Tab-separated table of C-alpha atoms and ligand atoms in Angstrom:
chain	number	residue	atom	x	y	z
M	251	MET	CA	100.290	83.582	119.928
M	252	LYS	CA	101.402	86.871	121.804
M	253	ASN	CA	99.602	87.389	125.107
M	254	THR	CA	98.545	91.043	124.455
M	255	PRO	CA	95.023	92.313	125.471
M	256	SER	CA	92.136	92.368	122.881
M	257	LYS	CA	91.784	95.523	120.674
M	258	PHE	CA	88.223	94.996	121.313
M	259	GLY	CA	88.519	94.829	125.149
M	260	LYS	CA	85.457	92.693	126.277
M	261	THR	CA	83.589	90.373	124.070
M	262	PRO	CA	82.601	92.619	121.016
M	263	HIS	CA	79.393	90.802	120.071
M	264	GLN	CA	77.095	88.064	120.659
M	265	PRO	CA	77.053	85.156	118.225
M	266	SER	CA	74.148	85.338	116.008
M	267	LEU	CA	71.934	82.022	115.876
M	268	TRP	CA	70.703	79.821	113.133
M	269	THR	CA	67.789	78.489	114.904
M	270	ARG	CA	65.762	75.151	114.535
M	271	ALA	CA	62.836	77.516	113.573
M	272	ASP	CA	64.881	78.925	110.648
M	273	ALA	CA	65.836	75.410	109.535
M	274	LEU	CA	62.164	74.433	109.480
M	275	LYS	CA	61.737	76.654	106.631
M	276	VAL	CA	64.125	74.979	104.410
M	277	ARG	CA	62.618	73.600	101.324
M	278	ALA	CA	64.380	71.252	99.046
M	279	ASP	CA	63.824	71.471	95.362
M	280	ASP	CA	62.511	74.957	95.483
M	281	PRO	CA	63.714	75.978	92.043
M	282	THR	CA	65.076	79.522	93.105
M	283	THR	CA	67.419	77.778	95.689
M	284	THR	CA	68.302	74.619	93.733
M	285	GLN	CA	71.362	73.905	91.775
M	286	PRO	CA	70.271	72.521	88.145
M	287	LEU	CA	70.589	68.674	87.586
M	288	VAL	CA	74.254	67.734	86.722
M	289	SER	CA	74.182	65.261	83.775
M	290	ALA	CA	76.142	61.903	84.444
M	291	ASN	CA	78.063	62.659	81.100
M	292	PHE	CA	80.099	65.225	82.801
M	293	PRO	CA	83.726	65.848	81.633
M	294	VAL	CA	86.651	65.253	84.151
M	295	LEU	CA	89.538	67.569	84.765
M	296	SER	CA	91.891	64.745	85.046
M	297	ASP	CA	92.149	60.941	85.053
M	298	GLU	CA	95.011	60.811	87.348
M	299	VAL	CA	93.792	62.827	90.223
M	300	PHE	CA	90.240	63.562	92.222
M	301	ILE	CA	89.846	67.232	92.853
M	302	TRP	CA	87.238	68.653	95.225
M	303	ASP	CA	87.311	71.805	97.340
M	304	THR	CA	88.357	74.681	95.042
M	305	MET	CA	89.987	77.883	96.182
M	306	PRO	CA	90.452	80.460	93.269
M	307	LEU	CA	93.258	82.963	93.767
M	308	ARG	CA	92.003	86.129	94.928
M	309	ASP	CA	92.957	89.503	96.775
M	310	ILE	CA	92.331	90.412	100.399
M	311	ASP	CA	89.149	92.096	99.585
M	312	GLY	CA	87.766	88.852	97.960
M	313	ASN	CA	88.130	89.732	94.232
M	314	ILE	CA	88.886	86.777	91.950
M	315	THR	CA	92.298	87.956	90.501
M	316	SER	CA	94.136	86.638	87.321
M	317	VAL	CA	97.909	87.400	86.918
M	318	ASP	CA	99.393	88.578	83.578
M	319	GLY	CA	95.970	87.155	82.198
M	320	TRP	CA	96.408	83.667	83.734
M	321	SER	CA	93.685	82.478	86.187
M	322	VAL	CA	94.795	80.282	88.975
M	323	ILE	CA	92.743	77.869	91.188
M	324	PHE	CA	94.138	75.801	93.938
M	325	THR	CA	92.309	72.369	94.798
M	326	LEU	CA	92.401	69.576	97.395
M	327	THR	CA	93.536	66.816	95.298
M	328	ALA	CA	94.215	63.044	95.759
M	329	ASP	CA	95.598	60.525	93.279
M	330	ARG	CA	93.108	58.010	91.705
M	331	HIS	CA	94.098	54.299	92.038
M	332	PRO	CA	92.592	52.553	89.185
M	333	ASN	CA	95.394	49.916	89.190
M	334	ASP	CA	96.258	49.705	92.836
M	335	PRO	CA	95.429	46.246	94.203
M	336	GLN	CA	94.179	47.903	97.220
M	337	TYR	CA	91.339	49.431	95.493
M	338	LEU	CA	90.286	46.438	93.425
M	339	ASP	CA	86.790	44.613	94.320
M	340	GLN	CA	86.237	40.986	94.611
M	341	ASN	CA	85.750	40.907	90.785
M	342	GLY	CA	89.005	42.684	90.223
M	343	ASN	CA	87.370	45.960	89.324
M	344	TYR	CA	88.526	49.301	90.247
M	345	ASP	CA	86.344	50.463	93.287
M	346	VAL	CA	86.156	54.152	92.523
M	347	ILE	CA	83.802	54.760	95.299
M	348	ARG	CA	86.033	53.478	97.956
M	349	ASP	CA	88.982	55.308	96.348
M	350	TRP	CA	87.055	58.614	96.474
M	351	ASN	CA	85.608	58.004	99.961
M	352	ASP	CA	89.323	57.789	101.273
M	353	ARG	CA	90.552	61.009	99.607
M	354	HIS	CA	90.279	63.196	102.692
M	355	GLY	CA	93.242	61.225	104.263
M	356	ARG	CA	95.563	61.917	101.512
M	357	ALA	CA	94.319	65.422	100.584
M	358	LYS	CA	97.130	67.493	99.121
M	359	MET	CA	97.132	71.070	97.862
M	360	TYR	CA	97.432	71.338	93.922
M	361	TYR	CA	97.182	74.380	91.627
M	362	TRP	CA	95.735	74.806	87.996
M	363	PHE	CA	95.932	77.577	85.587
M	364	SER	CA	93.913	78.742	82.425
M	365	ARG	CA	93.650	81.666	79.985
M	366	THR	CA	89.999	81.135	79.748
M	367	GLY	CA	88.574	80.951	83.289
M	368	LYS	CA	88.029	77.251	82.502
M	369	ASP	CA	89.707	74.363	80.742
M	370	TRP	CA	92.181	74.228	83.798
M	371	LYS	CA	95.717	72.981	83.159
M	372	LEU	CA	97.365	71.031	86.121
M	373	GLY	CA	100.382	72.949	87.504
M	374	GLY	CA	101.334	70.352	90.116
M	375	ARG	CA	101.508	70.409	93.792
M	376	VAL	CA	101.903	73.745	95.834
M	377	MET	CA	104.449	72.368	98.355
M	378	ALA	CA	106.785	69.655	97.907
M	379	GLU	CA	106.308	66.517	99.961
M	380	GLY	CA	107.603	67.050	103.580
M	381	VAL	CA	106.813	70.752	103.751
M	382	SER	CA	103.441	70.534	105.365
M	383	PRO	CA	103.820	69.605	108.896
M	384	THR	CA	100.850	67.032	108.968
M	385	VAL	CA	99.535	64.334	106.701
M	386	ARG	CA	96.431	66.189	105.275
M	387	GLU	CA	96.617	69.392	103.565
M	388	TRP	CA	92.874	70.590	104.007
M	389	ALA	CA	91.079	73.656	102.612
M	390	GLY	CA	91.890	77.428	102.947
M	391	THR	CA	92.465	80.493	100.830
M	392	PRO	CA	95.278	81.694	98.517
M	393	ILE	CA	95.701	85.413	98.645
M	394	LEU	CA	97.821	87.419	96.062
M	395	LEU	CA	99.590	90.066	98.057
M	396	ASN	CA	101.023	92.396	95.599
M	397	LYS	CA	102.430	93.046	92.080
M	398	GLN	CA	105.414	91.084	92.805
M	399	GLY	CA	103.336	87.952	92.808
M	400	GLU	CA	103.515	87.213	96.378
M	401	VAL	CA	100.904	84.804	97.495
M	402	ASP	CA	99.958	83.852	101.179
M	403	LEU	CA	98.336	80.397	101.091
M	404	TYR	CA	96.186	80.081	104.204
M	405	TYR	CA	94.876	76.367	104.838
M	406	THR	CA	94.428	73.644	107.440
M	407	ALA	CA	97.221	71.287	108.585
M	408	VAL	CA	95.365	68.247	109.756
M	409	THR	CA	96.318	64.932	111.335
M	410	PRO	CA	97.790	64.965	113.789
M	411	GLY	CA	95.503	67.670	115.242
M	412	ALA	CA	94.126	70.498	113.147
M	413	THR	CA	96.132	73.751	112.971
M	414	ILE	CA	95.275	76.891	110.814
M	415	VAL	CA	98.643	77.632	109.154
M	416	LYS	CA	99.923	79.612	106.357
M	417	VAL	CA	102.917	79.507	103.901
M	418	ARG	CA	104.171	82.094	101.583
M	419	GLY	CA	105.299	81.822	98.022
M	420	ARG	CA	105.084	83.548	94.709
M	421	VAL	CA	103.332	83.021	91.247
M	422	VAL	CA	105.281	83.260	88.182
M	423	THR	CA	103.947	83.469	84.667
M	424	THR	CA	105.351	82.965	81.206
M	425	GLU	CA	103.626	82.955	77.766
M	426	HIS	CA	103.174	79.274	78.182
M	427	GLY	CA	101.869	79.079	81.793
M	428	VAL	CA	102.055	79.404	85.360
M	429	SER	CA	104.259	78.202	88.226
M	430	LEU	CA	104.336	78.583	91.913
M	431	VAL	CA	107.460	78.896	93.618
M	432	GLY	CA	108.563	79.010	97.198
M	433	PHE	CA	105.965	77.791	99.590
M	434	GLU	CA	108.524	76.034	101.616
M	435	LYS	CA	108.126	77.499	105.292
M	436	VAL	CA	104.698	76.555	106.856
M	437	LYS	CA	103.797	79.028	109.809
M	438	PRO	CA	101.309	77.621	112.445
M	439	LEU	CA	98.890	80.409	113.350
M	440	PHE	CA	96.458	78.909	115.845
M	441	GLU	CA	94.319	75.998	117.118
M	442	ALA	CA	90.923	75.509	118.765
M	443	ASP	CA	91.159	77.034	122.295
M	444	GLY	CA	88.565	74.864	124.007
M	445	LYS	CA	86.929	78.153	125.495
M	446	MET	CA	85.266	79.522	122.241
M	447	TYR	CA	85.978	76.724	119.899
M	448	GLN	CA	85.691	73.071	120.734
M	449	THR	CA	89.011	70.866	120.711
M	450	GLU	CA	89.768	67.428	119.669
M	451	ALA	CA	89.863	66.437	123.697
M	452	GLN	CA	86.309	67.924	123.814
M	453	ASN	CA	85.210	65.942	120.940
M	454	ALA	CA	86.882	63.583	118.628
M	455	PHE	CA	84.405	64.669	115.795
M	456	TRP	CA	85.094	68.411	116.203
M	457	GLY	CA	85.784	70.670	113.210
M	458	PHE	CA	88.349	73.348	113.116
M	459	ARG	CA	89.379	74.376	109.635
M	460	ASP	CA	89.017	76.410	106.297
M	461	PRO	CA	90.503	79.576	106.932
M	462	TRP	CA	89.219	82.729	104.780
M	463	PRO	CA	91.081	85.956	105.687
M	464	PHE	CA	89.740	89.340	104.402
M	465	ARG	CA	89.880	92.965	104.966
M	466	ASP	CA	86.570	94.374	106.511
M	467	PRO	CA	85.539	97.067	103.801
M	468	LYS	CA	84.141	99.342	106.763
M	469	ASP	CA	86.946	99.210	109.488
M	470	GLY	CA	89.792	98.268	107.154
M	471	LYS	CA	91.353	95.716	109.511
M	472	LEU	CA	92.315	91.933	108.740
M	473	TYR	CA	90.224	89.249	109.999
M	474	MET	CA	89.817	85.522	109.046
M	475	LEU	CA	86.623	83.276	109.110
M	476	PHE	CA	87.054	79.603	109.879
M	477	GLU	CA	84.853	76.706	110.548
M	478	GLY	CA	84.545	75.577	114.127
M	479	ASN	CA	82.336	73.873	116.734
M	480	VAL	CA	81.192	75.699	119.849
M	481	ALA	CA	83.494	74.720	122.686
M	482	GLY	CA	82.427	72.086	125.486
M	483	GLU	CA	82.315	68.452	126.043
M	484	ARG	CA	80.510	66.441	123.571
M	485	GLY	CA	76.938	66.098	124.616
M	486	SER	CA	77.076	69.041	127.154
M	487	HIS	CA	75.535	71.835	124.778
M	488	LYS	CA	71.949	73.177	125.690
M	489	VAL	CA	69.496	73.233	123.166
M	490	GLY	CA	67.235	76.021	124.661
M	491	ASN	CA	64.453	78.414	123.624
M	492	ALA	CA	67.133	80.721	121.813
M	493	GLU	CA	68.420	77.699	120.073
M	494	ILE	CA	64.929	76.333	119.182
M	495	GLY	CA	63.663	79.797	118.123
M	496	ASP	CA	59.734	80.336	117.321
M	497	VAL	CA	58.461	77.099	116.626
M	498	PRO	CA	54.824	75.815	115.964
M	499	PRO	CA	53.182	73.659	118.745
M	500	GLY	CA	54.539	70.197	118.341
M	501	TYR	CA	57.994	71.216	117.274
M	502	GLU	CA	59.587	71.836	120.817
M	503	GLU	CA	61.160	68.385	121.136
M	504	VAL	CA	64.720	68.450	120.366
M	505	GLY	CA	65.975	64.901	120.354
M	506	ASN	CA	69.768	64.374	120.530
M	507	SER	CA	70.235	67.606	118.784
M	508	ARG	CA	72.803	68.792	121.482
M	509	PHE	CA	75.361	66.722	119.511
M	510	GLN	CA	75.221	69.338	116.607
M	511	THR	CA	77.359	72.305	117.411
M	512	ALA	CA	78.688	74.078	114.435
M	513	CYS	CA	79.809	77.825	114.354
M	514	VAL	CA	81.540	79.992	112.017
M	515	GLY	CA	84.644	81.327	113.757
M	516	ILE	CA	86.379	84.594	113.386
M	517	ALA	CA	89.765	85.939	114.341
M	518	VAL	CA	91.454	89.335	113.960
M	519	ALA	CA	94.848	90.075	112.881
M	520	ARG	CA	97.065	92.030	115.448
M	521	ASP	CA	99.564	92.858	112.713
M	522	GLU	CA	99.371	94.014	109.001
M	523	ASP	CA	101.001	90.853	107.575
M	524	GLY	CA	98.700	88.382	109.202
M	525	ASP	CA	101.312	86.381	111.175
M	526	ASP	CA	99.647	87.086	114.780
M	527	TRP	CA	95.974	86.338	115.219
M	528	GLU	CA	93.422	86.568	118.098
M	529	MET	CA	90.308	84.374	118.074
M	530	LEU	CA	87.181	86.069	118.945
M	531	PRO	CA	83.806	84.557	119.762
M	532	PRO	CA	81.805	82.704	116.870
M	533	LEU	CA	79.706	85.197	114.360
M	534	LEU	CA	77.226	82.518	114.169
M	535	THR	CA	76.319	79.487	115.929
M	536	ALA	CA	74.047	76.274	114.818
M	537	VAL	CA	73.740	74.539	118.126
M	538	GLY	CA	70.927	71.939	117.912
M	539	VAL	CA	70.599	72.625	114.103
M	540	ASN	CA	73.784	71.527	112.368
M	541	ASP	CA	77.232	70.026	113.052
M	542	GLN	CA	79.258	71.569	110.170
M	543	THR	CA	79.334	75.070	108.749
M	544	GLU	CA	82.436	74.512	106.409
M	545	ARG	CA	84.334	76.912	104.300
M	546	PRO	CA	82.651	80.033	105.514
M	547	HIS	CA	83.270	83.144	103.197
M	548	PHE	CA	81.826	86.571	102.597
M	549	VAL	CA	80.547	88.480	99.698
M	550	PHE	CA	80.400	92.282	100.370
M	551	GLN	CA	77.666	93.902	98.518
M	552	ASP	CA	75.391	96.973	98.801
M	553	GLY	CA	77.044	98.025	102.191
M	554	LYS	CA	76.135	94.511	103.597
M	555	TYR	CA	77.872	91.290	104.830
M	556	TYR	CA	76.498	88.246	103.009
M	557	LEU	CA	78.123	85.310	104.770
M	558	PHE	CA	78.134	81.844	103.126
M	559	THR	CA	78.964	78.482	104.519
M	560	ILE	CA	78.589	74.817	103.158
M	561	SER	CA	76.589	72.093	105.114
M	562	HIS	CA	75.278	68.787	104.675
M	563	THR	CA	72.155	66.687	105.164
M	564	PHE	CA	74.070	64.117	107.330
M	565	THR	CA	75.133	66.803	109.587
M	566	TYR	CA	71.629	68.148	110.449
M	567	ALA	CA	70.248	67.443	113.924
M	568	ASP	CA	67.209	65.631	114.927
M	569	GLY	CA	63.964	66.915	113.560
M	570	VAL	CA	65.601	69.337	111.014
M	571	THR	CA	66.912	68.694	107.549
M	572	GLY	CA	68.131	70.143	104.249
M	573	PRO	CA	70.005	69.586	101.224
M	574	ASP	CA	73.802	69.624	100.679
M	575	GLY	CA	74.726	72.897	99.654
M	576	VAL	CA	75.647	76.440	100.610
M	577	TYR	CA	73.664	78.544	103.083
M	578	GLY	CA	73.711	82.087	103.699
M	579	PHE	CA	73.140	84.778	106.288
M	580	VAL	CA	73.300	88.701	106.110
M	581	ALA	CA	73.991	91.473	108.387
M	582	ASP	CA	74.634	95.234	108.053
M	583	SER	CA	77.862	95.001	110.219
M	584	LEU	CA	80.664	92.527	110.432
M	585	PHE	CA	79.626	91.456	114.021
M	586	GLY	CA	76.008	91.033	112.991
M	587	PRO	CA	73.345	90.284	114.060
M	588	TYR	CA	72.960	88.048	111.030
M	589	VAL	CA	69.745	86.765	109.521
M	590	PRO	CA	69.278	83.750	107.399
M	591	LEU	CA	68.787	84.421	103.493
M	592	ASN	CA	65.563	83.480	102.275
M	593	GLY	CA	64.241	82.861	105.630
M	594	SER	CA	65.820	79.438	106.012
M	595	GLY	CA	69.491	80.114	105.155
M	596	LEU	CA	69.295	77.769	102.042
M	597	VAL	CA	71.017	79.492	99.066
M	598	LEU	CA	71.965	76.613	96.673
M	599	GLY	CA	71.083	73.194	97.526
M	600	ASN	CA	71.311	69.832	95.600
M	601	PRO	CA	68.032	68.636	93.948
M	602	SER	CA	66.681	65.623	95.930
M	603	SER	CA	66.774	63.387	92.784
M	604	GLN	CA	70.684	63.935	92.942
M	605	PRO	CA	71.292	64.472	96.599
M	606	PHE	CA	75.104	64.238	96.222
M	607	GLN	CA	75.542	65.891	92.897
M	608	THR	CA	77.808	68.771	93.992
M	609	TYR	CA	79.481	70.145	97.118
M	610	SER	CA	81.932	72.731	98.622
M	611	HIS	CA	80.271	75.769	96.931
M	612	CYS	CA	82.113	79.036	96.891
M	613	VAL	CA	79.879	82.089	96.098
M	614	MET	CA	82.011	84.837	94.503
M	615	PRO	CA	81.398	88.457	94.519
M	616	ASN	CA	80.329	88.518	90.849
M	617	GLY	CA	77.571	86.161	91.895
M	618	LEU	CA	78.953	83.044	90.264
M	619	VAL	CA	79.047	79.932	92.511
M	620	THR	CA	81.733	77.265	91.860
M	621	SER	CA	81.457	73.664	93.318
M	622	PHE	CA	82.895	70.129	92.514
M	623	ILE	CA	80.995	67.148	91.293
M	624	ASP	CA	80.622	64.464	94.119
M	625	SER	CA	78.338	61.692	92.491
M	626	VAL	CA	75.707	61.559	90.181
M	627	PRO	CA	73.146	58.762	89.633
M	628	THR	CA	73.393	56.871	86.191
M	629	ASP	CA	70.107	54.882	86.599
M	630	ASN	CA	66.635	55.837	87.789
M	631	THR	CA	66.822	53.964	91.009
M	632	GLY	CA	69.888	55.961	92.095
M	633	THR	CA	71.901	52.795	92.999
M	634	GLN	CA	74.276	53.210	90.266
M	635	ILE	CA	76.542	56.195	90.417
M	636	ARG	CA	79.455	57.949	88.741
M	637	ILE	CA	81.988	59.513	90.886
M	638	GLY	CA	83.090	63.002	89.875
M	639	GLY	CA	86.164	64.409	91.646
M	640	THR	CA	85.930	67.115	89.122
M	641	GLU	CA	84.565	70.815	88.600
M	642	ALA	CA	80.805	71.277	88.451
M	643	PRO	CA	79.158	73.600	86.098
M	644	THR	CA	79.185	77.116	87.648
M	645	VAL	CA	75.731	78.546	88.745
M	646	GLY	CA	75.027	82.113	88.593
M	647	ILE	CA	72.856	83.731	91.624
M	648	LYS	CA	71.488	87.150	92.253
M	649	ILE	CA	71.684	88.518	95.827
M	650	LYS	CA	68.814	90.986	96.550
M	651	GLY	CA	68.542	92.195	100.098
M	652	GLN	CA	67.576	89.284	102.261
M	653	GLN	CA	67.001	86.982	99.215
M	654	THR	CA	68.834	85.051	96.547
M	655	PHE	CA	67.699	83.590	93.110
M	656	VAL	CA	69.520	81.153	90.818
M	657	VAL	CA	69.492	82.910	87.721
M	658	ALA	CA	72.065	81.285	85.336
M	659	GLU	CA	74.400	78.246	84.626
M	660	TYR	CA	77.691	78.228	82.861
M	661	ASP	CA	80.308	75.925	81.767
M	662	TYR	CA	82.130	73.171	84.096
M	663	GLY	CA	84.540	74.797	86.383
M	664	TYR	CA	83.927	78.472	84.927
M	665	ILE	CA	85.694	80.890	87.255
M	666	PRO	CA	86.374	84.097	85.384
M	667	PRO	CA	88.545	86.697	87.001
M	668	MET	CA	87.110	90.059	88.223
M	669	LEU	CA	90.410	91.826	87.932
M	670	ASP	CA	93.920	91.136	86.408
M	671	VAL	CA	97.095	92.088	88.074
M	672	THR	CA	100.025	92.640	85.916
M	673	LEU	CA	103.269	91.285	87.729
M	674	LYS	CA	106.254	93.463	88.014
V	160	LIG	C1	84.558	70.367	102.580
V	160	LIG	C2	85.795	69.862	103.382
V	160	LIG	C3	86.351	70.987	104.109
V	160	LIG	C4	87.746	70.412	104.669
V	160	LIG	C5	87.902	69.343	103.344
V	160	LIG	C6	88.596	68.017	103.600
V	160	LIG	O1	84.422	69.695	101.545
V	160	LIG	O2	85.093	69.015	104.462
V	160	LIG	O3	85.906	71.581	105.201
V	160	LIG	O4	88.685	71.163	104.725
V	160	LIG	O5	86.863	69.263	102.909
V	160	LIG	O6	88.552	67.320	102.551
């Protein structure tokens, strides 16, 4: 990155805090913030591959965009290995759970297309083998740039390290389908700095990933959200009064919650093309509350900034908990202050009877929420499960002021376009 001074001069804002007091308000199984049960009889997109994080093609303002009537989604994808001796158990049966749990290490970016916003057809890999500089191609955002069909794919190049990168290519349509061409030169943008965002050297379990670029509807500048952890050596963070918030007597004890240090990061572009970025202090921190605020993204509605991020039960700190799902915060201006939606932050969580049924929710500006199926119990005890690796039923939510409500359920993987671009 060039060493030019910040356009903002000094620190432009204080991060907003998701406090332990906020998280104490999380209620699993509240019907207004709980995803309907996913049936164990779900259809799968493909018997050849698992898919998980789903990234619909969109414009820089966040609108889900089809091209020449074709919807396009990008997915993190990994081969299924039903016949690989490495994934057979002692009885010679395919150990699909182990195969699924190993997927992150071989994640690659694939794309799919559809005429109907569902019933996705596999297009293939976005980048040929050898193009991406690291082993893992982790989540990000594809942005349609113009009527020539140019697409900037921002994503995370992981192992070794974790670098926010972008690669430019083009979407080409015919009557019969969609292909992606180009996507041959990956440009590294930035990595964690150790001052605002935690590095691997500071914490082997650090997170730095999931870029989501956007244009601020108010100031018109180009920014990017991403997932991070607050800088500092693992174990050195303080969980003080600010992080604890206004808790009832008896809830002051924070245990080992100093190890949970998630934040939502933000960077500003120094150029119009988004090739030169400057990291700014986090928008939101969850020190003492949760260790992961993944895939942060915005919905801009009613002049407000609705910030959504996904998180897990297992990443909560001592003394606080909540379901796997999507959490949200709202502010009147980009740099906050942000307050948790529904008091707690929880927007759409898994029901406690099926705690891993879905994950990686993406709230779209039309109120539709897409996610993938992780695993669904197939018996009453929850010991038998069926692995998903496919699209979950889409859920509709209504966003009203500082509250959200589940209001609808749609078909598996239903991601309808909000606008269509006719390519030149
Ligand atoms: C969310 C996530 C992302 C990451 C990817 C890795 O499901 O953890 O944060 O980019 O999955 O597979």
